[in-house]
Coordinates of C-alpha atoms in Angstrom, one line a residue:
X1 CA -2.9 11.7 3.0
X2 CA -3.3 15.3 1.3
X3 CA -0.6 16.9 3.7
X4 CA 2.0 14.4 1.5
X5 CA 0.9 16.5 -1.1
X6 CA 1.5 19.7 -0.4
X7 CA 3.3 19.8 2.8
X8 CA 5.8 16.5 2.2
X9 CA 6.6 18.3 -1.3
X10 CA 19.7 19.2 2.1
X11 CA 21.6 17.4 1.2
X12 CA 23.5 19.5 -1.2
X13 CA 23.4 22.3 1.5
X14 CA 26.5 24.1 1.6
X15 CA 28.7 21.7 -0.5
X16 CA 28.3 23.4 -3.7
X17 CA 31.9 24.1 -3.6
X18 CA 34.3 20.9 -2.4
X19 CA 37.7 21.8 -3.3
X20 CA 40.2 24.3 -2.0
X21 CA 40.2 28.1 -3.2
X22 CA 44.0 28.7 -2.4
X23 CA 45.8 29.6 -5.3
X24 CA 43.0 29.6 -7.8
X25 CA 41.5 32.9 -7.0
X26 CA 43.8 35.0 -9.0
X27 CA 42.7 33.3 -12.2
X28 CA 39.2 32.6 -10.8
X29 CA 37.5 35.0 -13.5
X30 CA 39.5 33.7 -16.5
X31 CA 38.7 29.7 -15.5
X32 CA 34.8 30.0 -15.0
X33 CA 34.3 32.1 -18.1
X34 CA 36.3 29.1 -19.8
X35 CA 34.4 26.5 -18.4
X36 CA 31.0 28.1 -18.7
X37 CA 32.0 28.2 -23.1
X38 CA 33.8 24.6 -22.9
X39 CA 31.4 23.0 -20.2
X40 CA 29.7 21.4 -23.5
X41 CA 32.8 19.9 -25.1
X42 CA 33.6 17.8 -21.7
X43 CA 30.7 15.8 -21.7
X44 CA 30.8 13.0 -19.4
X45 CA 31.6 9.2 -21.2
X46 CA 29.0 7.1 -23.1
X47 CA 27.2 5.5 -20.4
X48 CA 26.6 2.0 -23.0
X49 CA 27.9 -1.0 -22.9
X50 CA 27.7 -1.5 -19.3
X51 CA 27.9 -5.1 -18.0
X52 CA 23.9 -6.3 -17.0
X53 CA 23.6 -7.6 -13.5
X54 CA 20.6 -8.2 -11.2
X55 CA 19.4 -9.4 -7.8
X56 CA 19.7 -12.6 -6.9
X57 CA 16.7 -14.8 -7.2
X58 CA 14.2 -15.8 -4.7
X59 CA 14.9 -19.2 -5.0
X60 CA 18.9 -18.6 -4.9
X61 CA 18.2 -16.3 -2.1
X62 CA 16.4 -18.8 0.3
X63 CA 19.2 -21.1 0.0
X64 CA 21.7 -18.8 1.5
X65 CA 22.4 -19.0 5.2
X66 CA 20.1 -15.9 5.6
X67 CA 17.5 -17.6 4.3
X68 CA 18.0 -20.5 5.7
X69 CA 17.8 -19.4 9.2
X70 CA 14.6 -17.0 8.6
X71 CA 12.5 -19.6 6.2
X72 CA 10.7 -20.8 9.8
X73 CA 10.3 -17.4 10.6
X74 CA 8.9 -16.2 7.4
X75 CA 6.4 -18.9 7.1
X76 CA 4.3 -18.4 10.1
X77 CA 4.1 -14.5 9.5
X78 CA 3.1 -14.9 5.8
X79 CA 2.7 -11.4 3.7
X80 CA 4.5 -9.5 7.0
X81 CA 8.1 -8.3 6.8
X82 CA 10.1 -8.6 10.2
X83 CA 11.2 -5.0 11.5
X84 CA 13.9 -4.0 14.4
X85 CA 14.8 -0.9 15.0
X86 CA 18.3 0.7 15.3
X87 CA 18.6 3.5 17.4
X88 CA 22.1 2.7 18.6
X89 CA 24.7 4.3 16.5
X90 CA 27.3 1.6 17.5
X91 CA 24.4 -1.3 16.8
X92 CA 23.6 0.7 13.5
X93 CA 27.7 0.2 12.4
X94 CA 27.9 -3.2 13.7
X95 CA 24.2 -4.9 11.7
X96 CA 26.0 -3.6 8.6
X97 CA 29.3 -5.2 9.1
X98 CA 28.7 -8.0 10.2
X99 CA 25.7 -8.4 7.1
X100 CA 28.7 -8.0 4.9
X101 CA 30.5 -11.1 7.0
X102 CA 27.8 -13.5 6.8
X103 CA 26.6 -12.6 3.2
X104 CA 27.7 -15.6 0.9
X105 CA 26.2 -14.3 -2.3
X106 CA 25.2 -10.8 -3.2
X107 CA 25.8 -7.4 -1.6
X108 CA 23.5 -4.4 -2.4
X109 CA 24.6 -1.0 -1.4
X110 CA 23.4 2.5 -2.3
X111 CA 24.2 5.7 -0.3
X112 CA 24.3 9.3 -0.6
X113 CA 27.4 9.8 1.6
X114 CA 30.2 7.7 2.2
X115 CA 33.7 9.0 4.1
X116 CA 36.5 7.7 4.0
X117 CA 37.0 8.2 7.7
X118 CA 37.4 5.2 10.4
X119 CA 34.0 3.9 10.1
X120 CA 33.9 4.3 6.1
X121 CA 37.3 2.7 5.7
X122 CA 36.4 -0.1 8.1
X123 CA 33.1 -0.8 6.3
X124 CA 35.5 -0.8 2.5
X125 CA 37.6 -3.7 3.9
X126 CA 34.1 -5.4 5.3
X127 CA 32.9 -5.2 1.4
X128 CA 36.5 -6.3 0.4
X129 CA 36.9 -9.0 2.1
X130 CA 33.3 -10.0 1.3
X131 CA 34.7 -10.1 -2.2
X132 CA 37.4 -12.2 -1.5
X133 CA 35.2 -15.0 -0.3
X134 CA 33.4 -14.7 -3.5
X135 CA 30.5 -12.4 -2.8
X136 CA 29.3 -10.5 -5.7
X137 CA 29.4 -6.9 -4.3
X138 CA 27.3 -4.0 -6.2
X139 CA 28.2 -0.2 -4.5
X140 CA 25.8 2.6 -6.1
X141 CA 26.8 5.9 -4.3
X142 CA 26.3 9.6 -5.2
X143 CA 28.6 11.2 -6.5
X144 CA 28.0 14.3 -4.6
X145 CA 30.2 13.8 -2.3
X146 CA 33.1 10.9 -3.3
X147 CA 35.6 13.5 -4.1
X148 CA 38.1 12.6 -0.7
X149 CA 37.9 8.5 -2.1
X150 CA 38.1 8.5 -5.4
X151 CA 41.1 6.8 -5.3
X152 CA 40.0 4.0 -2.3
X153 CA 36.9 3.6 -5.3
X154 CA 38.8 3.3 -7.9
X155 CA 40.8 0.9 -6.2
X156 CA 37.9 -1.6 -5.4
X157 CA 36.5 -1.4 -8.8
X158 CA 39.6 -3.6 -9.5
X159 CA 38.0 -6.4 -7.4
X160 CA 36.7 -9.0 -10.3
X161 CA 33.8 -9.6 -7.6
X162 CA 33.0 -5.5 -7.1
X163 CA 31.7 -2.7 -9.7
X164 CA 30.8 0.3 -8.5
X165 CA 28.6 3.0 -9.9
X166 CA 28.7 6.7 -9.5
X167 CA 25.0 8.3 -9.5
X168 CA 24.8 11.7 -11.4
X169 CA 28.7 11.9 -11.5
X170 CA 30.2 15.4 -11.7
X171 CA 33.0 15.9 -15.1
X172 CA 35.4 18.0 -13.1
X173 CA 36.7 15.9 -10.4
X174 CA 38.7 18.8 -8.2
X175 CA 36.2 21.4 -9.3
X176 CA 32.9 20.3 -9.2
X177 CA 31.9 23.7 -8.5
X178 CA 32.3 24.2 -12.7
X179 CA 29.6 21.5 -13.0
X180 CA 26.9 24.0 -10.9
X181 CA 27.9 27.0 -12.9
X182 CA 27.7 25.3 -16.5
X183 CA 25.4 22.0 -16.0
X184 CA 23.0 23.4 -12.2
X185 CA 20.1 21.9 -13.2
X186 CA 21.6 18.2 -13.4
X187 CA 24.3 18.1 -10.8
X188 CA 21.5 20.3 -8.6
X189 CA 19.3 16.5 -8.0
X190 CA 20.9 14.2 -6.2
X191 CA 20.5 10.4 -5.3
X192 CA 19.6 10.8 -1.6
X193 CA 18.5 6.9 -1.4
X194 CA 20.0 4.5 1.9
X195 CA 20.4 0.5 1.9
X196 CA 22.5 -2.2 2.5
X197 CA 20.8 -5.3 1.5
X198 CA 22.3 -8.8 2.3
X199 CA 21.9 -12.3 0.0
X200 CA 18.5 -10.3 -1.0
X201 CA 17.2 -11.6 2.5
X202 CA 18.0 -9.1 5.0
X203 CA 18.5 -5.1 4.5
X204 CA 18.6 -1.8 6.3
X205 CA 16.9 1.4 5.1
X206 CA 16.7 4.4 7.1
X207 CA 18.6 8.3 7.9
X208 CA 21.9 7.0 8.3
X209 CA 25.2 7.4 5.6
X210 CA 28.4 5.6 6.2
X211 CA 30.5 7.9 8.1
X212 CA 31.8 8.5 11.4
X213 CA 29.4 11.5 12.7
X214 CA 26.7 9.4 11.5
X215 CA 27.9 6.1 13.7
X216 CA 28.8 8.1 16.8
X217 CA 32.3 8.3 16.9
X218 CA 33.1 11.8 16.6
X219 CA 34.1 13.5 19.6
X220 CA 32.3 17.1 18.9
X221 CA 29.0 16.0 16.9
X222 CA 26.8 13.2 16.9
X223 CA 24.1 12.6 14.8
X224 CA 21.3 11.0 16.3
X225 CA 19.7 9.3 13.8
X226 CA 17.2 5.8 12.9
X227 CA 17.6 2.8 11.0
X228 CA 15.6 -0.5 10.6
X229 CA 17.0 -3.7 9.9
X230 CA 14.4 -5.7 7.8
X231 CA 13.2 -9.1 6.6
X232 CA 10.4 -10.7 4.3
X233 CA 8.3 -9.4 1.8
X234 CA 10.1 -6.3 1.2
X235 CA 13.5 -6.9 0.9
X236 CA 12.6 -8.3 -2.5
X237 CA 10.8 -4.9 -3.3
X238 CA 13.6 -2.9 -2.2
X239 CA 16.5 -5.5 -4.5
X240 CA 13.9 -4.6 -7.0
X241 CA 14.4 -1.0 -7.0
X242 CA 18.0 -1.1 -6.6
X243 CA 18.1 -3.0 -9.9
X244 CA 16.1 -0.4 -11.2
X245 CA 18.9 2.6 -10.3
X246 CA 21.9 0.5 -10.8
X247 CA 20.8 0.0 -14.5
X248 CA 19.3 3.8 -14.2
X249 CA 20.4 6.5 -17.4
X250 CA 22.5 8.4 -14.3
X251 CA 24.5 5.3 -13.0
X252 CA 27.8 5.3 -14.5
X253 CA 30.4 2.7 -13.9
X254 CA 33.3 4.3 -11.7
X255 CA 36.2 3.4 -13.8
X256 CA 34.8 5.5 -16.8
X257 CA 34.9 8.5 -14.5
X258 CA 37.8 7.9 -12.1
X259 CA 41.7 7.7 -13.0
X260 CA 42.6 4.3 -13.5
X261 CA 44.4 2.7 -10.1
X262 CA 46.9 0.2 -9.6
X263 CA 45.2 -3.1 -8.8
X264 CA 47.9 -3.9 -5.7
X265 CA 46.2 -0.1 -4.1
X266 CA 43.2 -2.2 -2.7
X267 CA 45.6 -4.1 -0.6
X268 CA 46.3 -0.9 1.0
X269 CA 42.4 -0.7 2.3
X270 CA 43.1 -4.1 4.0
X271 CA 46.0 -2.5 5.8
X272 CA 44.3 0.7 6.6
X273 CA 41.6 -1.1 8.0
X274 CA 44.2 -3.2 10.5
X275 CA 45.7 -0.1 11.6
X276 CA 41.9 1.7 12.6
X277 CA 40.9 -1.4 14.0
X278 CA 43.7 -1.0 16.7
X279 CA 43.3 2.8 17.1
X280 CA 41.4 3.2 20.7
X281 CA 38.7 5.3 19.1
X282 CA 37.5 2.2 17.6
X283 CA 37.6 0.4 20.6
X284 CA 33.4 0.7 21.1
X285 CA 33.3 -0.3 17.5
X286 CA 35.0 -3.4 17.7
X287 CA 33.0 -4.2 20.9
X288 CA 30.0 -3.2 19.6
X289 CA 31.2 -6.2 16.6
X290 CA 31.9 -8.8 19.1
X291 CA 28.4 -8.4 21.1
X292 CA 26.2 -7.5 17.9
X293 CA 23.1 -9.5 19.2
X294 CA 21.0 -8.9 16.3
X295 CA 22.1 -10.9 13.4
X296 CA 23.6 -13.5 15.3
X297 CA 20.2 -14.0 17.2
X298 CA 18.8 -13.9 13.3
X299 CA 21.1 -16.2 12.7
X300 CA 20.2 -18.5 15.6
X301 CA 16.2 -18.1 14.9
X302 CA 16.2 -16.0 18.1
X303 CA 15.5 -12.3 17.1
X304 CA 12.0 -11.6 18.0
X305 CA 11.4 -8.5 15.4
X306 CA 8.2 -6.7 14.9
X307 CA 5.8 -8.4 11.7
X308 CA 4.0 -6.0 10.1
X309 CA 2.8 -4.8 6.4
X310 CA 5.8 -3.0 5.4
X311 CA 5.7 -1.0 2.4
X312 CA 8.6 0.6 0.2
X313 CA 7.9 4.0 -0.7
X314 CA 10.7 5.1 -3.4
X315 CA 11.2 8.0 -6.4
X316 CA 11.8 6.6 -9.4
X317 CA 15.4 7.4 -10.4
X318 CA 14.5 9.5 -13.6
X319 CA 13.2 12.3 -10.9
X320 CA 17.2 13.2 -11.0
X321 CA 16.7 13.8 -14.8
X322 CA 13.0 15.5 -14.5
X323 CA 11.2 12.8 -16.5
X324 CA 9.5 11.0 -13.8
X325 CA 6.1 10.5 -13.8
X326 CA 4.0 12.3 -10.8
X327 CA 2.4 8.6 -10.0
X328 CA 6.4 7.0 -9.9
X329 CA 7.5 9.9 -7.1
X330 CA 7.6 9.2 -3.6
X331 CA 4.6 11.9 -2.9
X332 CA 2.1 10.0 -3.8
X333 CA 3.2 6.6 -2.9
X334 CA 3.0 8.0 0.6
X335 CA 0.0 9.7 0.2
X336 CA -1.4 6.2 -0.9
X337 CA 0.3 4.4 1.8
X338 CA -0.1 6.5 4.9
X339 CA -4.1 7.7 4.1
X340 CA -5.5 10.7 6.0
X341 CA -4.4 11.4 9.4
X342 CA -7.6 11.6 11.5
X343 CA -6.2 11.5 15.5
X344 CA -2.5 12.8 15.5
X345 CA 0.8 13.1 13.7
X346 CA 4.3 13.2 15.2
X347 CA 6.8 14.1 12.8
X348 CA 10.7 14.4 12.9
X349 CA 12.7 15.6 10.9
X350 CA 16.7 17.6 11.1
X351 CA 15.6 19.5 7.8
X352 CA 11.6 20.6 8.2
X353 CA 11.0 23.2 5.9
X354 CA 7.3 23.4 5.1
X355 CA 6.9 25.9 2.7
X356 CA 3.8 28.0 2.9
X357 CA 1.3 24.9 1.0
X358 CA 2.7 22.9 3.8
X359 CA 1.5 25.2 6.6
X360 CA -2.0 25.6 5.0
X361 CA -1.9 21.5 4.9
X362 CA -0.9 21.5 8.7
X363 CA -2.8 24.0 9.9
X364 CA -6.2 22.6 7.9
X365 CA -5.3 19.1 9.9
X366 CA -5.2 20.8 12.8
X367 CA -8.1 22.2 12.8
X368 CA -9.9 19.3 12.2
X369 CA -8.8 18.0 15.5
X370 CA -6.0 15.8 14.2
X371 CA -3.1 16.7 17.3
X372 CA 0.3 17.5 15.6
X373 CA 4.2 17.9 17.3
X374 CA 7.3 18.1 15.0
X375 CA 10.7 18.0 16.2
X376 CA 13.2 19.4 14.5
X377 CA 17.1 21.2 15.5
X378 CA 16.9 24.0 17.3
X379 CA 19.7 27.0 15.2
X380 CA 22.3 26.1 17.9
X381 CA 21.9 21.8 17.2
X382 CA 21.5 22.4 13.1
X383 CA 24.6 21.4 10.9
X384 CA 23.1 23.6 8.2
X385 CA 22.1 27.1 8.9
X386 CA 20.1 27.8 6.0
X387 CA 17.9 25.3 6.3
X388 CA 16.6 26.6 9.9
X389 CA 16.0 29.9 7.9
X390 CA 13.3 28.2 5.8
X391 CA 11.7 26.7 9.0
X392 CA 11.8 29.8 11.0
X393 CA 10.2 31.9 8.6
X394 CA 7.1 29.4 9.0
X395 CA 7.0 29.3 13.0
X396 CA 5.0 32.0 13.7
X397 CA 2.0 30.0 11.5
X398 CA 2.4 26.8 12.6
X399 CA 1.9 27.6 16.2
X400 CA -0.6 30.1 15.3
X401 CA -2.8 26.7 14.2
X402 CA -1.6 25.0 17.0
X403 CA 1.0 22.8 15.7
X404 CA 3.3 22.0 18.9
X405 CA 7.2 22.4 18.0
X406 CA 9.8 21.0 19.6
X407 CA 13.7 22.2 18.4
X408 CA 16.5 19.5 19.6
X409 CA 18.6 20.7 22.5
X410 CA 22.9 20.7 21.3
X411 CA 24.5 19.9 24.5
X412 CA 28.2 19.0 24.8
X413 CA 29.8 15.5 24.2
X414 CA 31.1 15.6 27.4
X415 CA 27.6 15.6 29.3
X416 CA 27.2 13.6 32.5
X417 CA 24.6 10.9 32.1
X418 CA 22.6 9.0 30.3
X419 CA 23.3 10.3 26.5
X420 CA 19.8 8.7 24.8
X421 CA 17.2 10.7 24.0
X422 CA 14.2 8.1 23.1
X423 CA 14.7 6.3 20.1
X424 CA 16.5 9.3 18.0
X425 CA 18.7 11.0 20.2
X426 CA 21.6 12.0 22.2
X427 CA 22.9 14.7 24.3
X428 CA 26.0 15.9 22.3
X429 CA 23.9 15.6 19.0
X430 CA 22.5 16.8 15.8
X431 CA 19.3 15.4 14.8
X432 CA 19.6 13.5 11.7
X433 CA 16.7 10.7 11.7
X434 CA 13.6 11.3 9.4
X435 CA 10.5 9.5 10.5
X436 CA 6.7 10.3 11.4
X437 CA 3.7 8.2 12.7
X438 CA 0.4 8.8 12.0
X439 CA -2.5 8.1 14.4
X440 CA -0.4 5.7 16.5
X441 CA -0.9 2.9 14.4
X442 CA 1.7 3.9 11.2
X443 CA 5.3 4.7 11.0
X444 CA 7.4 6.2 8.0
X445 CA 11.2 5.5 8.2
X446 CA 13.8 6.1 5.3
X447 CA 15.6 8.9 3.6
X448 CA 13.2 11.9 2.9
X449 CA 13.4 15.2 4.5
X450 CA 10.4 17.4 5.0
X451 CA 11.9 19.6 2.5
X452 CA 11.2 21.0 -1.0
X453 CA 14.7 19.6 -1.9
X454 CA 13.2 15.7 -0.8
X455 CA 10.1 16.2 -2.6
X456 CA 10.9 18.1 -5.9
X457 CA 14.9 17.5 -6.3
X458 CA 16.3 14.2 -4.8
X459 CA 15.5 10.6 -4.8
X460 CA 14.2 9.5 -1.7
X461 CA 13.5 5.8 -0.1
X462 CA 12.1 4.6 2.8
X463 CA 9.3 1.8 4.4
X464 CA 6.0 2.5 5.7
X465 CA 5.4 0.5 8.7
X466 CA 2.0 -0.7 9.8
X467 CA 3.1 -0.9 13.6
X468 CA 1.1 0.5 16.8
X469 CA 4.1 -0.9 18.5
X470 CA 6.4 1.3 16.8
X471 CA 4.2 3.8 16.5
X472 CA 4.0 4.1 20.4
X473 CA 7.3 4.6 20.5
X474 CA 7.5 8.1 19.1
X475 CA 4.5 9.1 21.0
X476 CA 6.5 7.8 24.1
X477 CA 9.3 9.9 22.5
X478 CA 7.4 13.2 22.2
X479 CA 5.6 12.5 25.6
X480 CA 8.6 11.8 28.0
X481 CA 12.2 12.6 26.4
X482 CA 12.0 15.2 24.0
X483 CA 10.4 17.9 26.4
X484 CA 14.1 17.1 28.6
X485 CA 15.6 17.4 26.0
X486 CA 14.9 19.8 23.2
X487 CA 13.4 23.5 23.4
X488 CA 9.4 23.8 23.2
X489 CA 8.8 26.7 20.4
X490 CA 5.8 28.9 22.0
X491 CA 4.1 32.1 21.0
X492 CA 3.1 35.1 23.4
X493 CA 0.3 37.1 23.2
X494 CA 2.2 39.6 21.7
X495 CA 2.7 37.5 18.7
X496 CA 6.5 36.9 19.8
X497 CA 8.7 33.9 19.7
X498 CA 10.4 32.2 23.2
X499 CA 11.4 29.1 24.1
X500 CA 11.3 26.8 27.0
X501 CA 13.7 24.6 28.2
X502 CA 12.8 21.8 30.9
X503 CA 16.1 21.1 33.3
X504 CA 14.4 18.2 35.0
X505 CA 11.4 20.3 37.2
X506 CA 13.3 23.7 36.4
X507 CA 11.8 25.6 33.3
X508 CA 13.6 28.0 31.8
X509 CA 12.2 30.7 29.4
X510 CA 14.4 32.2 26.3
X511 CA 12.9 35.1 24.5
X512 CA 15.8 35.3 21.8
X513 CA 17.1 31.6 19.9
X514 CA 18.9 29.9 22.6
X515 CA 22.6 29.2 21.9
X516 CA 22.9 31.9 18.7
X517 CA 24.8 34.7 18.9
X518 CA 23.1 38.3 17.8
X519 CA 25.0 37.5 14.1
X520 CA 23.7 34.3 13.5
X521 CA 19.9 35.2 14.2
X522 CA 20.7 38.2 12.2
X523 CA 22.0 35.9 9.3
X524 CA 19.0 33.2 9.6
X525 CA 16.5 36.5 9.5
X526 CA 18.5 37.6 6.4
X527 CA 19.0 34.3 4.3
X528 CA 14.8 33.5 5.0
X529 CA 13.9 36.8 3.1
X530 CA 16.2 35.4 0.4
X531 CA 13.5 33.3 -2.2
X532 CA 15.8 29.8 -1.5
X533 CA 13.2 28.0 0.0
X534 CA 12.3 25.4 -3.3
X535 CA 16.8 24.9 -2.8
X536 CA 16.6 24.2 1.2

């Protein structure tokens, strides 16, 4: 598929800076000059001796009761892997708890972002206790973004059963901005990879971190985002590549980077856990645990997932160092995977910037025939401004060559009615999934944003799906529930931008960005002159 190429080619966005100013501005001058002529004498730890660990077996695997209860399963759809969906944020929560209950072996777990809010710390006890019953628990997170739970990691790294590892960890702990000013080209990559992975039997891969806005339960912002809970064929693949990252030259055990905590400190996470549980704002969370048909119906031999020929698409983790090979990068795996599309290509994606290559790619698709609609957040919907500057430089072109655009609608929490959009939506949200199909026949789903960031900075990971079923489903999407529910980008004769926005049979036409006031269009206009775009 050329367009992977040149048009597939944030999640730093905005968080270059993590810590408070107050009080440090005053000396601000003195500090960075210091740490831009020390930043080589603080080097981070030796990474070697670290303890050697890997995934468990095939055979160990199988006799788990995970593998127990999909063996039957597995035989009669030989060489397919079983796929299911989670659209549902609460469902999306609930699959990964209660893996992390019924897991009697292993625990695999690599994420970009993980809070340390009600759904993070909920999910900490889930892998704690998992611990406790003997499960041997491996957490590989970035450490872009661990700063607020340091101290709950430091604290589970005192588990005998749990090690976790810190990808591409920072040196200064409260000032991370010092690592951008005196080591930018390191701390600038970023592990972006998502999976929890179960007993080497069972994982899910898709858009989501651990977090509250990414499971629903924050009362201003949802992201509407896409998972798939898999099993077969490659799950193995995918406990593969996690060895491969967790014995990476960037993953460095947590308790060579964090202050040392008192063992009797994870006992606290049990207790913090008690006291969310019986908060009322979990109240959907803990019924969405008690219902949670999938893995019990796995359990039972009852879940009726989708087979197909799944295929993991992953960078190899040196990209975060710049010594990956072009052939090891995720580019080209889905060029390889996904071929040429030849009918149509629906594509969405929270952070689309295509860079000009990727117009010309689009735009040489489309006129070959080959029907193309993206959605992406509309300026009002995005969670990161700058981005949507790097996208709305490219509008103008893309309709030009008659790629349809589509710009997610941000409506309030409180709307009346039914709150899905499709199968990545909802009407107080943020769009947050990442996913495509190509000639209603292929689906990708995983990590990587249609950005230069995805393609030439960060590690990404995903599965391509071979699944008209699936496929249909975005078409079905872009057909039915996005035009309710997200403004349709069109171009006037004059060469000018509006919008239109479908209120059940009313239309309504916007000839300025809907929802943005005159000082945030002015600021997008500014920031896309600005030559960001290979950051975005």
């Amino acid at each position: 598929m050329r367009v992977c190429g040149s048009f597939f080619e944030p999640q730093l966005r905005g968080q270059f800076i993590t810590s408070s100013w107050k009080g440090i501005i005053p000396c601000l001058l003195i500090i960075c000059l210091s740490a831009a002529l020390t930043g080589g004498c603080c080097g981070l730890p030796k990474l070697e001796p670290r303890t050697v660990s890997m995934a468990l077996s095939p055979t160990e695997a199988k006799n788990t009761r995970l593998g127990q209860a999909l063996s039957p399963l597995l035989k009669i759809n030989p060489g397919r892997t079983g796929v299911f969906p989670l659209a549902d944020a609460h469902d999306a929560f609930a699959a990964r708890m209660i893996l992390a209950q019924v897991a009697e072996r292993t625990l695999d777990i690599q994420y970009y972002i993980w809070r340390g809010d009600m759904t993070g710390t909920l999910l900490f006890e889930a892998l704690h206790a998992a611990a406790d019953r003997g499960v041997r628990v491996r957490l590989l997170l970035d450490d872009n973004n661990t700063s607020r739970i340091d101290a709950t990691l430091a604290a589970l790294t005192t588990h005998p059963n749990i090690e976790v590892r810190l990808f591409n960890p920072f040196r200064y702990r409260a000032l991370r901005f010092f690592d951008f000013m005196t080591d930018f080209a390191r701390v600038n990559r970023r592990m972006h990879n998502k999976s929890f992975t179960a007993d080497n039997q069972v994982t899910i891969v898709g858009g989501r971190n651990i977090g509250d806005e990414y499971f629903g339960a924050m009362d201003s912002l949802v992201f509407a985002d896409l998972d798939v809970i898999a099993m077969g064929p490659v799950v193995r693949e995918l406990s593969h590549e996690f060895d491969r990252y967790w014995s990476s030259a960037s993953s460095w055990p947590a308790d060579r980077i964090l202050p040392p905590a008192d063992p009797a400190r994870i006992e606290e996470l049990a207790a913090a856990a008690t006291r969310t549980e019986r908060n009322p704002a979990a109240a959907a969370y803990m019924e969405a645990l008690r219902r949670a048909p999938i893995i019990r119906q796995m359990l039972e031999g009852k879940l009726n997932p989708e087979w197909a020929i799944t295929r993991m698409v992953s960078d190899d983790p040196a990209k975060v160092l710049g010594k990956a090979k072009p052939e090891r990068m995720i580019i080209p795996q889905l060029r390889e995977a996904i071929g040429e599309p030849t009918a149509e290509v629906e594509l969405v994606s929270p952070y689309f910037v295509p860079t000009k290559a990727g117009v010309k790619a689009l735009s040489a698709f489309s006129h070959k025939g080959v029907r193309i609609q993206v959605l992406t957040n509309s300026l009002n919907a995005t969670d990161v401004a700058a981005v949507h500057a790097g996208y709305a430089k490219r509008r103008k072109a893309l309709l030009k060559a008659g790629v349809k655009l589509f710009e997610l609608r941000r409506k309030s929490s409180k709307s009346k009615g039914d709150k899905r959009v499709g199968p990545f939506g909802s009407s107080g949200s943020s769009l947050h999934a990442k996913t495509f199909s190509v000639d209603r026949s292929r689906i990708f789903i995983g990590s990587f944003n249609f950005d230069p960031r995805s393609a030439q900075l960060n590690t990404e990971l995903g599965f391509v799906i071979e699944s008209s079923t699936l496929a249909r489903e975005i078409e079905t999407a872009f057909n039915e529930f996005i035009p309710q529910n997200a403004y349709e980008v069109k171009l006037s004769r004059k060469g000018r931008l509006y919008w239109l926005e479908r209120r059940g049979k009313k239309v309504i036409r916007h000839d300025k960005e809907p929802g943005a006031t005159f000082w945030k269009r002015t600021g997008i206009t500014i920031l896309s002159w600005l030559p960001i775009e290979w950051l975005l």
